[in-house]
PDB file of C-alpha atoms in Angstrom:
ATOM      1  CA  UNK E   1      48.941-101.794  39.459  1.00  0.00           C
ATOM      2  CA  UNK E   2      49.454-101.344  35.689  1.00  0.00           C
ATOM      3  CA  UNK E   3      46.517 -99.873  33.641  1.00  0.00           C
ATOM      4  CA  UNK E   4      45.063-102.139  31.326  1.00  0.00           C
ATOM      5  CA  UNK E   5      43.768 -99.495  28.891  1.00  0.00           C
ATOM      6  CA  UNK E   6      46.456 -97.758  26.767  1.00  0.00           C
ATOM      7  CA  UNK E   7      45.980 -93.474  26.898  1.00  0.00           C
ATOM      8  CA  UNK E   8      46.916 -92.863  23.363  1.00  0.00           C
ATOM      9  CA  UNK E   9      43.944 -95.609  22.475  1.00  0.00           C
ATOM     10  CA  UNK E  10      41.492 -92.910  24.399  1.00  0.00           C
ATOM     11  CA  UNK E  11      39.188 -91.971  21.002  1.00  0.00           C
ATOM     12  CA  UNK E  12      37.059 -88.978  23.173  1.00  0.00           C
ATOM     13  CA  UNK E  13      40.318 -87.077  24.426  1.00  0.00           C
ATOM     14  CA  UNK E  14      39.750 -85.112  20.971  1.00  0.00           C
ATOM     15  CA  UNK E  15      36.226 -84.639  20.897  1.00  0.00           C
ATOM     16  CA  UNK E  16      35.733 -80.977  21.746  1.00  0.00           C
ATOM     17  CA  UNK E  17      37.845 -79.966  19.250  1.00  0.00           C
ATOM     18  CA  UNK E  18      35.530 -82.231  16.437  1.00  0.00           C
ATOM     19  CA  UNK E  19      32.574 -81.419  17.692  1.00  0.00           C
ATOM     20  CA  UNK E  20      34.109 -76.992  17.324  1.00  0.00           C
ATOM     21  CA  UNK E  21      35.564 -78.214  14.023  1.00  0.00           C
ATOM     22  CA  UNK E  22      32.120 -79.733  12.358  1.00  0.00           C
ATOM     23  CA  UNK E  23      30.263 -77.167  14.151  1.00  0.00           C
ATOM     24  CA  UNK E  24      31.725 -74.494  11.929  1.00  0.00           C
ATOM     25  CA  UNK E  25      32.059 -76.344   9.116  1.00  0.00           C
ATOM     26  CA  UNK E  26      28.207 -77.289   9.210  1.00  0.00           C
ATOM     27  CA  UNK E  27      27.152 -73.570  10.005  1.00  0.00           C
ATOM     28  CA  UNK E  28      29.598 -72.496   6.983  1.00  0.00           C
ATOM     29  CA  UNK E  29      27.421 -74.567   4.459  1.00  0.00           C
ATOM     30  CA  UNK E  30      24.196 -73.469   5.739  1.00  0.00           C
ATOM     31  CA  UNK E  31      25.294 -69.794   5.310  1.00  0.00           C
ATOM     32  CA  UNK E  32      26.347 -70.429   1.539  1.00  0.00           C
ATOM     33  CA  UNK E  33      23.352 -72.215   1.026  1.00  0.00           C
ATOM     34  CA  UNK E  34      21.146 -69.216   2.169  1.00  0.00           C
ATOM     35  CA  UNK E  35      23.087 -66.452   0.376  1.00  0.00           C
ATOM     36  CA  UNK E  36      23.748 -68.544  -2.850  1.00  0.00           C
ATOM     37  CA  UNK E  37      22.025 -66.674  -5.758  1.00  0.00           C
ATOM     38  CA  UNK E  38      20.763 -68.154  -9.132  1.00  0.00           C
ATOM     39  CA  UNK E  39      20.039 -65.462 -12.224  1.00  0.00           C
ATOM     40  CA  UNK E  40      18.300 -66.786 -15.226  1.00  0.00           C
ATOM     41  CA  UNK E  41      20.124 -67.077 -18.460  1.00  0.00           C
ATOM     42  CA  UNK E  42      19.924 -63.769 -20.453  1.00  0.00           C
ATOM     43  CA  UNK E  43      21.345 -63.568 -24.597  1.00  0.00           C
ATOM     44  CA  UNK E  44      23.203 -61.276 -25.746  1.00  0.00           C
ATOM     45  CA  UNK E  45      21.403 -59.576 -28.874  1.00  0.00           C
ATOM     46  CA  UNK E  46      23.492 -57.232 -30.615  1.00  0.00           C
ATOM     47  CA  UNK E  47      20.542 -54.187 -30.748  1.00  0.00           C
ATOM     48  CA  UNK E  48      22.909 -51.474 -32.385  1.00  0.00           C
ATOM     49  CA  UNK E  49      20.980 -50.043 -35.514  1.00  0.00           C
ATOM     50  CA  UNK E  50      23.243 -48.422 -38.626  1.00  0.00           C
ATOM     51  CA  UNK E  51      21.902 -44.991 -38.923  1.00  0.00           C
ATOM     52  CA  UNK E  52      23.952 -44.522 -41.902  1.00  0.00           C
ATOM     53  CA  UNK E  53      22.304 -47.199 -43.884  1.00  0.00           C
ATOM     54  CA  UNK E  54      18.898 -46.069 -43.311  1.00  0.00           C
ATOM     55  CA  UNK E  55      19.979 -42.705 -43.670  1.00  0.00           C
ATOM     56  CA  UNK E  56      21.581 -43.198 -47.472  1.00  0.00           C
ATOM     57  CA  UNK E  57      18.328 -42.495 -49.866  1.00  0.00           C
ATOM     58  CA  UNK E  58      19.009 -41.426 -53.103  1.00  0.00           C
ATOM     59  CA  UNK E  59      17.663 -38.104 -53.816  1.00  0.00           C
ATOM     60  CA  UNK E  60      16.058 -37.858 -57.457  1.00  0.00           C
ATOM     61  CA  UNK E  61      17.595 -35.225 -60.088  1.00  0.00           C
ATOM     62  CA  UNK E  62      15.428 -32.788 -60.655  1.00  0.00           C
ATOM     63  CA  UNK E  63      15.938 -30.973 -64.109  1.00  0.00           C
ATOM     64  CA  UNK E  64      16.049 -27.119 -63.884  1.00  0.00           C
ATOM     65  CA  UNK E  65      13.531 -25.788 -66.644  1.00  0.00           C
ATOM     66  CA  UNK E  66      15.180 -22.476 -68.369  1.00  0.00           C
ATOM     67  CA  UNK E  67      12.952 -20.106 -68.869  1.00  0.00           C
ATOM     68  CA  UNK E  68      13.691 -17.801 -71.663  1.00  0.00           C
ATOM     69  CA  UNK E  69      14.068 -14.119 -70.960  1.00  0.00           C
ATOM     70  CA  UNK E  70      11.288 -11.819 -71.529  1.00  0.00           C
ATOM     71  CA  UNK E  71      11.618  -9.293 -74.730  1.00  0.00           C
ATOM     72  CA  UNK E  72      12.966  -6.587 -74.400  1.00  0.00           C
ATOM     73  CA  UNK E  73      10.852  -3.348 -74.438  1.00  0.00           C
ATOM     74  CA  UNK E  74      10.383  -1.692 -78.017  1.00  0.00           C
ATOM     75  CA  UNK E  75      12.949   1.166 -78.495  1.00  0.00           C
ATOM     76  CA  UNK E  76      11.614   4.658 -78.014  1.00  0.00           C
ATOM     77  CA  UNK E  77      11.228   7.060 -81.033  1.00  0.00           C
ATOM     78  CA  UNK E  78      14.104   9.448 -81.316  1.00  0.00           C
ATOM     79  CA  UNK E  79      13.189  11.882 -83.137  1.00  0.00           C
ATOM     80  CA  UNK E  80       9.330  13.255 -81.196  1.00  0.00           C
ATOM     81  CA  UNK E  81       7.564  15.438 -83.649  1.00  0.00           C
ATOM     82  CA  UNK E  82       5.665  18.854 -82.076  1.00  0.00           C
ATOM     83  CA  UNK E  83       2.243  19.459 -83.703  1.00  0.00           C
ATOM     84  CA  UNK E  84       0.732  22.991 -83.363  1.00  0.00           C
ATOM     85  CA  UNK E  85      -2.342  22.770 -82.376  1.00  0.00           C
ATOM     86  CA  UNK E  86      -3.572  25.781 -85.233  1.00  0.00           C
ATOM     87  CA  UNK E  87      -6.406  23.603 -86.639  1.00  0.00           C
ATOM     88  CA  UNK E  88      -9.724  24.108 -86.148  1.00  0.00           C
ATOM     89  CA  UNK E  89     -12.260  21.627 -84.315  1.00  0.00           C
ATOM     90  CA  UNK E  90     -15.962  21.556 -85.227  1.00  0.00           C
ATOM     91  CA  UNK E  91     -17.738  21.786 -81.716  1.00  0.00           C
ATOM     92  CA  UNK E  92     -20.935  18.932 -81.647  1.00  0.00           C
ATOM     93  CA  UNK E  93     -23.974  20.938 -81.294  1.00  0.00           C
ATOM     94  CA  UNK E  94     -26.678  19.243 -78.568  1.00  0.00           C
ATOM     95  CA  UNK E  95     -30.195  20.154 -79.676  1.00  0.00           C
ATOM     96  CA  UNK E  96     -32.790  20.610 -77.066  1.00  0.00           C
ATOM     97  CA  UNK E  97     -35.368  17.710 -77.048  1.00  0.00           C
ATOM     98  CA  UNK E  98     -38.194  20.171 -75.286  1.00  0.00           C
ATOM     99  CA  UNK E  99     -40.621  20.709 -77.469  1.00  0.00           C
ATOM    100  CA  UNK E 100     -42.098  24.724 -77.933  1.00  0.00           C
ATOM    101  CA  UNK E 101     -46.167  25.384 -77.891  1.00  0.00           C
ATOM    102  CA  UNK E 102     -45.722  26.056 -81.453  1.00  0.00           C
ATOM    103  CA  UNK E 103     -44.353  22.699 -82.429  1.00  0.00           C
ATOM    104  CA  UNK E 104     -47.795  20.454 -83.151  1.00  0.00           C
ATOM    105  CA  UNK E 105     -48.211  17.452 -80.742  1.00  0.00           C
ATOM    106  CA  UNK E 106     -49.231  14.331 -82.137  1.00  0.00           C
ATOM    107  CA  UNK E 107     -51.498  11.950 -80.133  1.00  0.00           C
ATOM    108  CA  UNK E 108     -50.649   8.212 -79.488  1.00  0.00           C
ATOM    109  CA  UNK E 109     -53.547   5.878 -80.091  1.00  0.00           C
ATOM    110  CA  UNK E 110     -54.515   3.831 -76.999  1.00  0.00           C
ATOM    111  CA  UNK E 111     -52.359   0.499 -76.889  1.00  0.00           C
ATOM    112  CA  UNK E 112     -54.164  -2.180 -75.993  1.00  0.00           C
ATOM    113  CA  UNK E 113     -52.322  -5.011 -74.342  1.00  0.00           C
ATOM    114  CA  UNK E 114     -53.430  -8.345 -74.589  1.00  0.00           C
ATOM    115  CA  UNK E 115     -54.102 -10.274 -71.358  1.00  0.00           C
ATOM    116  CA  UNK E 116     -52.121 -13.329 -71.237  1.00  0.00           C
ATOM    117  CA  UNK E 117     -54.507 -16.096 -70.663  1.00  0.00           C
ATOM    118  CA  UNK E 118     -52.768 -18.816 -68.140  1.00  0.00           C
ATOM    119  CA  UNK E 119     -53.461 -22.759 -69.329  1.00  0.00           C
ATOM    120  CA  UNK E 120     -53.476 -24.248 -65.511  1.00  0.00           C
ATOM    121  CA  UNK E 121     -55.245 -26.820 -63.824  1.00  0.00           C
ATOM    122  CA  UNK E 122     -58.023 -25.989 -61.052  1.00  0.00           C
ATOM    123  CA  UNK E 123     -58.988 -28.875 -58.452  1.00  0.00           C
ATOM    124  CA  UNK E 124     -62.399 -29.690 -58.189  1.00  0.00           C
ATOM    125  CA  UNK E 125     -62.433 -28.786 -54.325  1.00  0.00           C
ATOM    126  CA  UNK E 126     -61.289 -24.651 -54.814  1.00  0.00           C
ATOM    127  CA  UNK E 127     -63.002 -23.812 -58.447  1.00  0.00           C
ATOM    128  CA  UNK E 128     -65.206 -20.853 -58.400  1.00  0.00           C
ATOM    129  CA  UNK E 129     -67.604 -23.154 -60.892  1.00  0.00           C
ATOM    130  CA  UNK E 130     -67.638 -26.350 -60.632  1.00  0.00           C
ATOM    131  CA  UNK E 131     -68.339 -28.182 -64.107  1.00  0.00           C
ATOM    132  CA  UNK E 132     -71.898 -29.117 -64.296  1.00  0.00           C
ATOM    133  CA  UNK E 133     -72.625 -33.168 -64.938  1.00  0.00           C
ATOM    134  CA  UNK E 134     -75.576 -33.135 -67.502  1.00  0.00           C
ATOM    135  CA  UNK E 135     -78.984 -33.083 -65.277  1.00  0.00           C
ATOM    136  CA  UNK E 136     -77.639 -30.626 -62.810  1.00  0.00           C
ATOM    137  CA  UNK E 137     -78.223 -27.545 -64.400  1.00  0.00           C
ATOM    138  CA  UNK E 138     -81.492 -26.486 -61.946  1.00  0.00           C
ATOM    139  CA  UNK E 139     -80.028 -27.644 -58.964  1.00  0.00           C
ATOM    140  CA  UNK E 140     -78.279 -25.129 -56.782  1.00  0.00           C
ATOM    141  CA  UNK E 141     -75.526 -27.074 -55.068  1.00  0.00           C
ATOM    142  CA  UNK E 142     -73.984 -28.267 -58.616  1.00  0.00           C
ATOM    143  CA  UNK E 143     -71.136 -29.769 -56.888  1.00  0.00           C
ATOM    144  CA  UNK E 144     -72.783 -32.038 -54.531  1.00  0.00           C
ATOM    145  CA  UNK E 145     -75.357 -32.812 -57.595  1.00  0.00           C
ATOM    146  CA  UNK E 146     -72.039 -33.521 -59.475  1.00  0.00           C
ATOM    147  CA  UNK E 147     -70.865 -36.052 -56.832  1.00  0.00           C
ATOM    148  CA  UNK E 148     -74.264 -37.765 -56.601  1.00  0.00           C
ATOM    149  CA  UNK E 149     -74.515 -38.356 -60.598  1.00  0.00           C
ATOM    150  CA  UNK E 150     -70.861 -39.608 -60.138  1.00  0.00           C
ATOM    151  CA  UNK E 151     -72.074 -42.113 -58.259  1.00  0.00           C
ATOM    152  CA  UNK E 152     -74.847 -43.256 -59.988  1.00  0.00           C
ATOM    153  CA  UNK E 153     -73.125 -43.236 -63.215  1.00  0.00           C
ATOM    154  CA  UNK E 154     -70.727 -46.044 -61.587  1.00  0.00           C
ATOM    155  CA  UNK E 155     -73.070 -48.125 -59.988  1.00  0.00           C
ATOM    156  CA  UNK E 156     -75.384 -48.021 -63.613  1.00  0.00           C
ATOM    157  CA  UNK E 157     -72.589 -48.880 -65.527  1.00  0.00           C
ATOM    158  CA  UNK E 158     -70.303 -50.932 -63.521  1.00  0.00           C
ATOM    159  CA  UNK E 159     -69.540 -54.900 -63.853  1.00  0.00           C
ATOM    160  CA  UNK E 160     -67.195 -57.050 -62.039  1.00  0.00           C
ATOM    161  CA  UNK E 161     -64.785 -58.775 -64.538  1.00  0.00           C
ATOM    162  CA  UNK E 162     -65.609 -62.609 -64.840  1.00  0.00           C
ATOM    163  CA  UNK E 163     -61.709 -62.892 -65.130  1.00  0.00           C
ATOM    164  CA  UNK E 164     -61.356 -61.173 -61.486  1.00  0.00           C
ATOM    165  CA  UNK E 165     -64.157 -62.673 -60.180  1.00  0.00           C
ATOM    166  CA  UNK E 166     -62.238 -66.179 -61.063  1.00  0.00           C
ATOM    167  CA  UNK E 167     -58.998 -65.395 -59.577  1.00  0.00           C
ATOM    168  CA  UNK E 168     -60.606 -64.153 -56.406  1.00  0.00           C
ATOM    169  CA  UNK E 169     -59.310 -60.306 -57.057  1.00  0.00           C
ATOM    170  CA  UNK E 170     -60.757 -57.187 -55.381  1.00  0.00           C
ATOM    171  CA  UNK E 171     -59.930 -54.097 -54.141  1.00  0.00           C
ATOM    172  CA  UNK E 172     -60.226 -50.065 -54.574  1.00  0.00           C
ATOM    173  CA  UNK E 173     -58.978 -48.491 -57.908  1.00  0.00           C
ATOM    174  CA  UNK E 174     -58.163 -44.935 -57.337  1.00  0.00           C
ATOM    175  CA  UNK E 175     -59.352 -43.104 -60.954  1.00  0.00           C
ATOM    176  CA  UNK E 176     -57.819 -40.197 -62.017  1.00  0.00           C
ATOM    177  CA  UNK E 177     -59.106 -37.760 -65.154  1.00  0.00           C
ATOM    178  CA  UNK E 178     -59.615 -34.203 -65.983  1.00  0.00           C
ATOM    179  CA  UNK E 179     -62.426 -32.454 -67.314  1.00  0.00           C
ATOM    180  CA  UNK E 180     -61.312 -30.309 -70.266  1.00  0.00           C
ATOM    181  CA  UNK E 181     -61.762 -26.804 -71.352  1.00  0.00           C
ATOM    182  CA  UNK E 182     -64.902 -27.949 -73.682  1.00  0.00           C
ATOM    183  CA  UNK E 183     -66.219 -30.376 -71.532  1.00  0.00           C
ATOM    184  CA  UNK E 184     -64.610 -33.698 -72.421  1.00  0.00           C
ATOM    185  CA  UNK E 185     -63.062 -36.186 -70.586  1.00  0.00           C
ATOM    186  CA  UNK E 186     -59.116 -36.881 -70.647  1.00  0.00           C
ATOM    187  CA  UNK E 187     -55.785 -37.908 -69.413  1.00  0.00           C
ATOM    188  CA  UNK E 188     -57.444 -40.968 -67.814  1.00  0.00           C
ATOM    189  CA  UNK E 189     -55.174 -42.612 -64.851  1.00  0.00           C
ATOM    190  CA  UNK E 190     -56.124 -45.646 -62.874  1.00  0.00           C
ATOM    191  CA  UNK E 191     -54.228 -47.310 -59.875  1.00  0.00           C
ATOM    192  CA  UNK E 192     -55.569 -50.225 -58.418  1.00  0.00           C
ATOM    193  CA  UNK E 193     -54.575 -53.770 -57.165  1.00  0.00           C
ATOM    194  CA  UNK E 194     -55.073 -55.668 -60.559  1.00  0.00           C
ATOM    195  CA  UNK E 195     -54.875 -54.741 -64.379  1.00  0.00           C
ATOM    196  CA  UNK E 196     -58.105 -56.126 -65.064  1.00  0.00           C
ATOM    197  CA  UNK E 197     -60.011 -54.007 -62.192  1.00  0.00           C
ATOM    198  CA  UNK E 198     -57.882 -50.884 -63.688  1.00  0.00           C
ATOM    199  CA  UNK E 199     -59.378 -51.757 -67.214  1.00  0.00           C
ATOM    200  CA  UNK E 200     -63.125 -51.888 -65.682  1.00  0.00           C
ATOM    201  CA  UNK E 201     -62.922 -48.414 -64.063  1.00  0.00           C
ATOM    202  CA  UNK E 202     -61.368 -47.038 -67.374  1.00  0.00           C
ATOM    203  CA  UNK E 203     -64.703 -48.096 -69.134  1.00  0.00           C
ATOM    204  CA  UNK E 204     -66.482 -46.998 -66.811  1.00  0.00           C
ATOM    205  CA  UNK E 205     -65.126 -43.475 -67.143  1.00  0.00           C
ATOM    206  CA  UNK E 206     -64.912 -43.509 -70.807  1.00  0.00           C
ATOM    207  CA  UNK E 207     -68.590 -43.576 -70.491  1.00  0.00           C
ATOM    208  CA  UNK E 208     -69.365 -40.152 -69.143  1.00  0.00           C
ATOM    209  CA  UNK E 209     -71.329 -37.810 -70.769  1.00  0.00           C
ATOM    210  CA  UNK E 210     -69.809 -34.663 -71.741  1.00  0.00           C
ATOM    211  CA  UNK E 211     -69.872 -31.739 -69.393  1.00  0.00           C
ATOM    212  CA  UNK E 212     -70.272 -27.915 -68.959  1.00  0.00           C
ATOM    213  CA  UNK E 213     -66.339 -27.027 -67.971  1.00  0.00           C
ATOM    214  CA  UNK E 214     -65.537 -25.619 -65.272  1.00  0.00           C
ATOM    215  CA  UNK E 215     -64.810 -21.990 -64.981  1.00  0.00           C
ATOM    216  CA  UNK E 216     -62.193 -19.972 -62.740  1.00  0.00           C
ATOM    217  CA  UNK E 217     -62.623 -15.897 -63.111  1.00  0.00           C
ATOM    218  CA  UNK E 218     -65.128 -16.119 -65.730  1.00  0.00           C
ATOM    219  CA  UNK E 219     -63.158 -18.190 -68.420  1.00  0.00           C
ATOM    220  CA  UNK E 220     -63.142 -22.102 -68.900  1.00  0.00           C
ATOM    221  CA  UNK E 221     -60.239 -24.145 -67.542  1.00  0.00           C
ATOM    222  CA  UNK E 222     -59.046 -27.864 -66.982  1.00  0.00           C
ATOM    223  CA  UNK E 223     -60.150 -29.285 -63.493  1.00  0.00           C
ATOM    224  CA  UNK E 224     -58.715 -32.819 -62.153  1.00  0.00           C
ATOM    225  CA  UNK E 225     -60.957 -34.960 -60.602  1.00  0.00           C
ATOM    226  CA  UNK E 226     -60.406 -38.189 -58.913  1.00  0.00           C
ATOM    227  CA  UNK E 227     -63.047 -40.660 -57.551  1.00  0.00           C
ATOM    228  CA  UNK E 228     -62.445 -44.504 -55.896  1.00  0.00           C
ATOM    229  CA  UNK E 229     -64.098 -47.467 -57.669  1.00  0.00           C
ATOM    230  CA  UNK E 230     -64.808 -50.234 -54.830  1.00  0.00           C
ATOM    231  CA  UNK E 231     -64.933 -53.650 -56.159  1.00  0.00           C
ATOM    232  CA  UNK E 232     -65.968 -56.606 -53.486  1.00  0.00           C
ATOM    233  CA  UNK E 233     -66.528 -59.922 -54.237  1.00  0.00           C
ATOM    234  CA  UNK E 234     -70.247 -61.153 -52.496  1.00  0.00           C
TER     235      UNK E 234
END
């Protein structure tokens, strides 16, 4: 009996050798596909630096100053003249300054040297005496009697200025003065919170009486004193 299918028409006679063929084939392009390599793109820069034109300063002229040369030294004499030394020198005679008994002494007068009197300033708080305020003379502490006729001085003679009084000003003026070598009053200061308060406590001041100075060794001498004027409104 004939076959009815024709051998050469068989399409799996050859497919072992396909299957080998696309087998290797497939493994080929997974193997280039793992060991394929990508590197970014890099430029070229040209990084090579001329030394020489960096190098090429020009160097300033410098102008050589010429000294002149020194003088030359004077000529020596030629001819050196010899001198005899035949002449006669005067010797200096050195007289004695001691004086002999019979040679009469005379006596110096006594030279009386001035003592140079010092014009200083002595607080109130370390003078030997304290300057005495009129009406202390009898008392024996003169400086606390001094102090306590301060104060009654201020309070007799002291009045609030209408103008301050207006304005609502008050405060403590610090007054400053010295007591002079004859008793008088000077080189008033005042520092205080308003002008008009200042001007109060100056005329206040300028009312004291004059004083007995005060005294340092025996001899009159200035003495600062300062004293605070309170004024308070009611």
């Amino acid at each position: 009996m004939e076959p009815k299918k024709n051998p050469k028409a068989d399409i799996g006679r050859n497919s072992g050798l396909y299957f080998v063929v696309g087998l290797a084939l497939t493994m080929a392009l997974v193997y280039t596909a793992l060991e394929w390599k990508t590197y970014d793109k890099t430029n070229d820069y040209d990084i090579s630096m001329n030394v020489d034109d960096e190098l090429d300063e020009e160097v300033p002229m410098t102008e050589q100053i010429k000294t002149p040369p020194p003088p030359p030294p004077p000529a020596a004499p030629e001819i050196i003249e010899v001198v005899e030394d035949e002449e006669e020198v005067e010797e200096t005679v050195i007289e004695s300054t001691e004086t002999s008994q019979e040679e009469e002494i005379i006596e110096v007068e006594d030279v009386i040297v001035e003592e140079e009197v010092e014009d200083v300033d002595v607080p109130f708080a370390v003078i030997e005496d304290v300057p005495i305020f009129p009406g202390c003379e009898s008392e024996s502490d003169k400086r606390a009697c001094f102090q306590k006729m301060m104060q009654k001085h201020i309070g007799k003679n002291f009045r609030y200025p209408e103008i301050a009084q207006e304005m609502g000003v008050q405060g403590r003026v610090s007054v400053m003065f010295t007591i002079q070598k004859d008793g008088s009053i000077g080189n008033v200061r005042m520092r205080g919170p308003d002008k008009n308060l200042e001007k109060e406590a100056a005329r206040i001041i300028s009312k004291l009486p004059k004083m007995t100075p005060g005294k340092q060794r025996g001899r009159a001498v200035r003495v600062p004193f300062s004293i605070p004027i309170t004024f308070k409104l009611q």
